[in-house]
Tab-separated table of C-alpha atoms in Angstrom:
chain	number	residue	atom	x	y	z
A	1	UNK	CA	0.000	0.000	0.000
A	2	UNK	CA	1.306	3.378	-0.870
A	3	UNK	CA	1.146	6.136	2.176
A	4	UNK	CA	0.724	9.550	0.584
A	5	UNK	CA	3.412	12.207	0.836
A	6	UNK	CA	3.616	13.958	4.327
A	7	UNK	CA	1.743	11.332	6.636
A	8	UNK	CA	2.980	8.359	8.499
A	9	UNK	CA	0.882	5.323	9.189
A	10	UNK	CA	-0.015	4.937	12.704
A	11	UNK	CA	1.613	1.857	14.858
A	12	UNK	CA	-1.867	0.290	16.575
A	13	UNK	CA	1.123	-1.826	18.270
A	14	UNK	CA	4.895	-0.920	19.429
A	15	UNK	CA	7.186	-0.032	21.648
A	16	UNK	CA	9.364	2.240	22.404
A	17	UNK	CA	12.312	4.097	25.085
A	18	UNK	CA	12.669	8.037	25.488
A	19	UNK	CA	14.750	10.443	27.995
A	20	UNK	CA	13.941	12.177	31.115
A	21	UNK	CA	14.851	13.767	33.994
A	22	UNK	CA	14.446	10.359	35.786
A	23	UNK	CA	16.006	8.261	33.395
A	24	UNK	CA	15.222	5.918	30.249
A	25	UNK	CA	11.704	4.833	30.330
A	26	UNK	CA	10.058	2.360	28.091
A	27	UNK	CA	6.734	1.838	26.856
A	28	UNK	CA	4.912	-0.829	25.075
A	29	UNK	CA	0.868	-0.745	23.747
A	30	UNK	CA	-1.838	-2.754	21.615
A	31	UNK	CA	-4.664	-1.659	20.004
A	32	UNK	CA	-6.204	-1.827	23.188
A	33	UNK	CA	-3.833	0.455	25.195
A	34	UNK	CA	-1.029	0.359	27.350
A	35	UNK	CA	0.657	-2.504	28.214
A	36	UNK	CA	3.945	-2.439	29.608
A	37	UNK	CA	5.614	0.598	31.532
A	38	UNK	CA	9.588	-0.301	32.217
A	39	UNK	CA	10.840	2.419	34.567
A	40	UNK	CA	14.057	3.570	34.495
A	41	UNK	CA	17.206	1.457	34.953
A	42	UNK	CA	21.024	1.615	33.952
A	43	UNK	CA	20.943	2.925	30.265
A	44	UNK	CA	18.475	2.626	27.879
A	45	UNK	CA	19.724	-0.674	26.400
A	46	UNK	CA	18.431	-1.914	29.721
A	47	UNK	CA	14.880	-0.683	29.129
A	48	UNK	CA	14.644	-1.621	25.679
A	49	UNK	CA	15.919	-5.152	26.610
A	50	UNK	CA	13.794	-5.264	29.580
A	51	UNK	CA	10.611	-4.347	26.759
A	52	UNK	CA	11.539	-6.688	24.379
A	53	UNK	CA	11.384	-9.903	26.943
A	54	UNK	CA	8.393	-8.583	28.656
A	55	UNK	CA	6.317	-6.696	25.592
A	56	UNK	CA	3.712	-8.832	23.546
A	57	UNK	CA	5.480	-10.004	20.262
A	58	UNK	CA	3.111	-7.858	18.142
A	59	UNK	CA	5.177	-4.762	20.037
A	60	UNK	CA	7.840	-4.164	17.451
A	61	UNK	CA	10.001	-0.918	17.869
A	62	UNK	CA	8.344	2.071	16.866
A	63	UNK	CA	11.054	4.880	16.946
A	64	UNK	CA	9.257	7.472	14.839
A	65	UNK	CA	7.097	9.694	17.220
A	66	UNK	CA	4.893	10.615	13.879
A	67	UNK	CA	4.614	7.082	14.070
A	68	UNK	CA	3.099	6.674	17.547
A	69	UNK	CA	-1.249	6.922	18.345
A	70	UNK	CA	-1.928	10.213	19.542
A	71	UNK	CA	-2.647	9.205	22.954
A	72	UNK	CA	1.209	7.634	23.244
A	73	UNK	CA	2.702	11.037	22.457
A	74	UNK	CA	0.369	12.762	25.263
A	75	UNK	CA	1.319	9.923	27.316
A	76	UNK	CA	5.356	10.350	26.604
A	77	UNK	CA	5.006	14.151	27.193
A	78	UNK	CA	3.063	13.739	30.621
A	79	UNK	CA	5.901	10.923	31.462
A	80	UNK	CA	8.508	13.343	30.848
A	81	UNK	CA	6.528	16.301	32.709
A	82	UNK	CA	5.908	14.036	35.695
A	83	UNK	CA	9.572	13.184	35.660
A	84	UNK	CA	10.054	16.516	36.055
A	85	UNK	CA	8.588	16.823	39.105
A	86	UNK	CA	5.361	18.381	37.473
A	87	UNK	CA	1.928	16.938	39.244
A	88	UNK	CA	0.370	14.735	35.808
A	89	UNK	CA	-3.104	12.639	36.096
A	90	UNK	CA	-2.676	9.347	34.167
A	91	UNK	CA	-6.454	8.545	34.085
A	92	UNK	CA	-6.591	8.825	30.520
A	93	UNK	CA	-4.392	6.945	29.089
A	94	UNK	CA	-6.219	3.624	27.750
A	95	UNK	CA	-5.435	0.389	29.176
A	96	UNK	CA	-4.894	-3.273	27.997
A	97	UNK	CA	-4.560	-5.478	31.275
A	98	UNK	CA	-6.155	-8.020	28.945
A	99	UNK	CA	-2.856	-10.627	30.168
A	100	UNK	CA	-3.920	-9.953	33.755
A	101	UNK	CA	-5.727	-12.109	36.412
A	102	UNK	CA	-8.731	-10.909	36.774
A	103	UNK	CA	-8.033	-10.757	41.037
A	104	UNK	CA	-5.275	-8.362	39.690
A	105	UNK	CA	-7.124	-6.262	37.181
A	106	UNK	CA	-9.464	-5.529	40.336
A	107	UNK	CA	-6.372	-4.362	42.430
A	108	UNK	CA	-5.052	-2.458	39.432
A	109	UNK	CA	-8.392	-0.333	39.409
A	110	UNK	CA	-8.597	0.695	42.799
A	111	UNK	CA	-4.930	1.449	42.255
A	112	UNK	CA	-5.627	3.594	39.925
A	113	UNK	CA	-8.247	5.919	42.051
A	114	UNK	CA	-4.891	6.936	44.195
A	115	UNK	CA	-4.325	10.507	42.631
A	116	UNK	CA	-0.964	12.379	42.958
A	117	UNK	CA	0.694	12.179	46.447
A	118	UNK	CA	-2.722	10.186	47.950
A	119	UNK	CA	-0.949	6.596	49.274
A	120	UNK	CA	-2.931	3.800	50.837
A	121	UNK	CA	-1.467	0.396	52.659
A	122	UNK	CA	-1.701	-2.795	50.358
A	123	UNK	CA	-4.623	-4.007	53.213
A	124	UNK	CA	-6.577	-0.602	52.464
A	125	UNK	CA	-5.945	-1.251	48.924
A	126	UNK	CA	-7.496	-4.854	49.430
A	127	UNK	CA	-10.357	-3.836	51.049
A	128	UNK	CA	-11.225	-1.249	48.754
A	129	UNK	CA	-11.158	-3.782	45.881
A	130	UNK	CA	-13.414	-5.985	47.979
A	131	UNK	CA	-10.939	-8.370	48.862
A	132	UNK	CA	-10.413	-7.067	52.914
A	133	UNK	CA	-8.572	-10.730	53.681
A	134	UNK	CA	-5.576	-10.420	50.626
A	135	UNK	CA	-3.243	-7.722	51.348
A	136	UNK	CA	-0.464	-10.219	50.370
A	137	UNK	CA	-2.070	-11.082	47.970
A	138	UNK	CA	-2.573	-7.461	46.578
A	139	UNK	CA	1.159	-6.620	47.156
A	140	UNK	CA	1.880	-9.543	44.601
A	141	UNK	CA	-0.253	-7.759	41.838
A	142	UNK	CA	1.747	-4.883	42.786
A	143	UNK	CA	4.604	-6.750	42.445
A	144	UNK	CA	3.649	-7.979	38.994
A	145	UNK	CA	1.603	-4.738	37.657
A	146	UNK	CA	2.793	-4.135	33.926
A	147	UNK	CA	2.075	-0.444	33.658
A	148	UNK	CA	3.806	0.568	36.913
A	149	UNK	CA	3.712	4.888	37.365
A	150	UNK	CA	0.515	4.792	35.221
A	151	UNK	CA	-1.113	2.265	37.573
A	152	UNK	CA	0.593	3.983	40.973
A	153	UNK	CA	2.019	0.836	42.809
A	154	UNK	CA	4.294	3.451	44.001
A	155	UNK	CA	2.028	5.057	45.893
A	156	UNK	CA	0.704	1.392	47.604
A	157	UNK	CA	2.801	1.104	51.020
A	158	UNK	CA	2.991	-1.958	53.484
A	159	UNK	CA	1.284	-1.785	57.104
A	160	UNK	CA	1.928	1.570	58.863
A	161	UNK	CA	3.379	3.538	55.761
A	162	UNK	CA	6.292	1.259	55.424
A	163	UNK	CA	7.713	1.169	52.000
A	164	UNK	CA	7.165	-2.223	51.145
A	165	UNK	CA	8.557	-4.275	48.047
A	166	UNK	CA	8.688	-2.360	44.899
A	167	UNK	CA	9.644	-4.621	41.560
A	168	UNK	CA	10.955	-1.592	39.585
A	169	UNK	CA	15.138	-1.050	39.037
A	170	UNK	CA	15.811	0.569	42.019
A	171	UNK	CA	13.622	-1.296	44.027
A	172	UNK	CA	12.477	0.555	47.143
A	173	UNK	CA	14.882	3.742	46.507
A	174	UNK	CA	12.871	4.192	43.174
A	175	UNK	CA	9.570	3.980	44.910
A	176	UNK	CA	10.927	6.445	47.705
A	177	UNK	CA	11.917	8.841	44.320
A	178	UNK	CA	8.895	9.179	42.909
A	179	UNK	CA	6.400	9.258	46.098
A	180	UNK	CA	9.499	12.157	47.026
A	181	UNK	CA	8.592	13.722	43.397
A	182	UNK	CA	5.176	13.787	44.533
A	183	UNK	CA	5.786	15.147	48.474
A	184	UNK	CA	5.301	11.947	49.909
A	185	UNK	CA	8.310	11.601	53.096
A	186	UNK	CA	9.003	8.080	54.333
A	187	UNK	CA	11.987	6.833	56.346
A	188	UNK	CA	14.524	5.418	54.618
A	189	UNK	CA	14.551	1.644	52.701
A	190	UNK	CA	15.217	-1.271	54.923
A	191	UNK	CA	17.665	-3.246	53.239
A	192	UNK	CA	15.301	-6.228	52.309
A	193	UNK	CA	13.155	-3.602	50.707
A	194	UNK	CA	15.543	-2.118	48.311
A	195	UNK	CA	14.676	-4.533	45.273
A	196	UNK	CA	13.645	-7.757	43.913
A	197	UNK	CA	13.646	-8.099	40.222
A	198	UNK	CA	10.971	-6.849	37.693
């Protein structure tokens, strides 16, 4: 098919890593939405090889921003504002949790009503999602969410506003980085809360 002069055909499905003041991020989406969020590690290498295990094979690398849906160049530019410390609502950016359990997709939603700086304990979180009795069980779809900043695990903390696990690079110094960004002050990491792989 021949694409006329001056436009770009739009990738329903891709992936891609950008700059900001935090670090490389990566992104990955379907026609249905977002789908994978890498935050920032090492280099960008890392988050592009971190996307490419964890991405859905129809995510092929989409470096052309004239490229990208409309909705993934808001969502870069809000990224890259909230990285720089700016206060940025996520709520509407489209989501495909379609590979999620459905106990986690309920987590995930009540995650999502925590607006900037607003944190709640992984039992709180539970409840809200009518599950009162699985606040382990809601830190392990924290610990497995695949859009992580857009879906605020950050902002989920263990019993009495501990930090808790966080899966990202960083582990619990990048959680205690961006609830910082957004004025949230905890003590510092314990050292079996600083990371587990993600």
């Amino acid at each position: 098919m021949n694409t006329p002069t001056g436009f770009a055909l739009v990738a329903q499905s891709g992936r891609t890593v950008f700059d900001t003041e935090l670090g490389v991020f990566g992104i990955a989406w379907t026609r249905g939405g977002l789908c994978r969020v890498c935050l920032p590690g090492d280099d960008g290498g890392n988050a592009e090889r971190r996307l490419s295990r964890t991405a859905p094979a129809e995510c092929v690398v989409v470096r052309s921003e004239a490229a990208w849906p409309g909705w993934v160049r808001a969502l870069v530019a809000d990224i890259r504002r909230y990285a720089s410390g700016e206060k940025v609502d996520f709520s509407h950016v489209p989501l495909d949790l379609s590979r999620a359990r459905a106990f986690h997709r309920s987590i995930y939603v009540e995650a999502l009503k925590l607006g900037f700086g607003e944190v709640a304990t992984y039992g709180e979180l539970a409840a809200r999602a009518g599950h009162a009795t699985a606040a382990r069980e809601t830190g392990q779809a924290m610990g497995s969410n695949p859009v992580p900043l857009v879906v605020p695990c950050h902002r989920v903390l263990a019993a009495g506003r501990k930090l808790g696990g966080f899966s990202a690079p960083g582990g619990g110094e990048t959680k205690m980085r961006l609830l910082a960004l957004e004025g949230v002050r905890l003590g510092e990491p314990q050292p079996d809360q600083i990371a587990f792989s993600f």
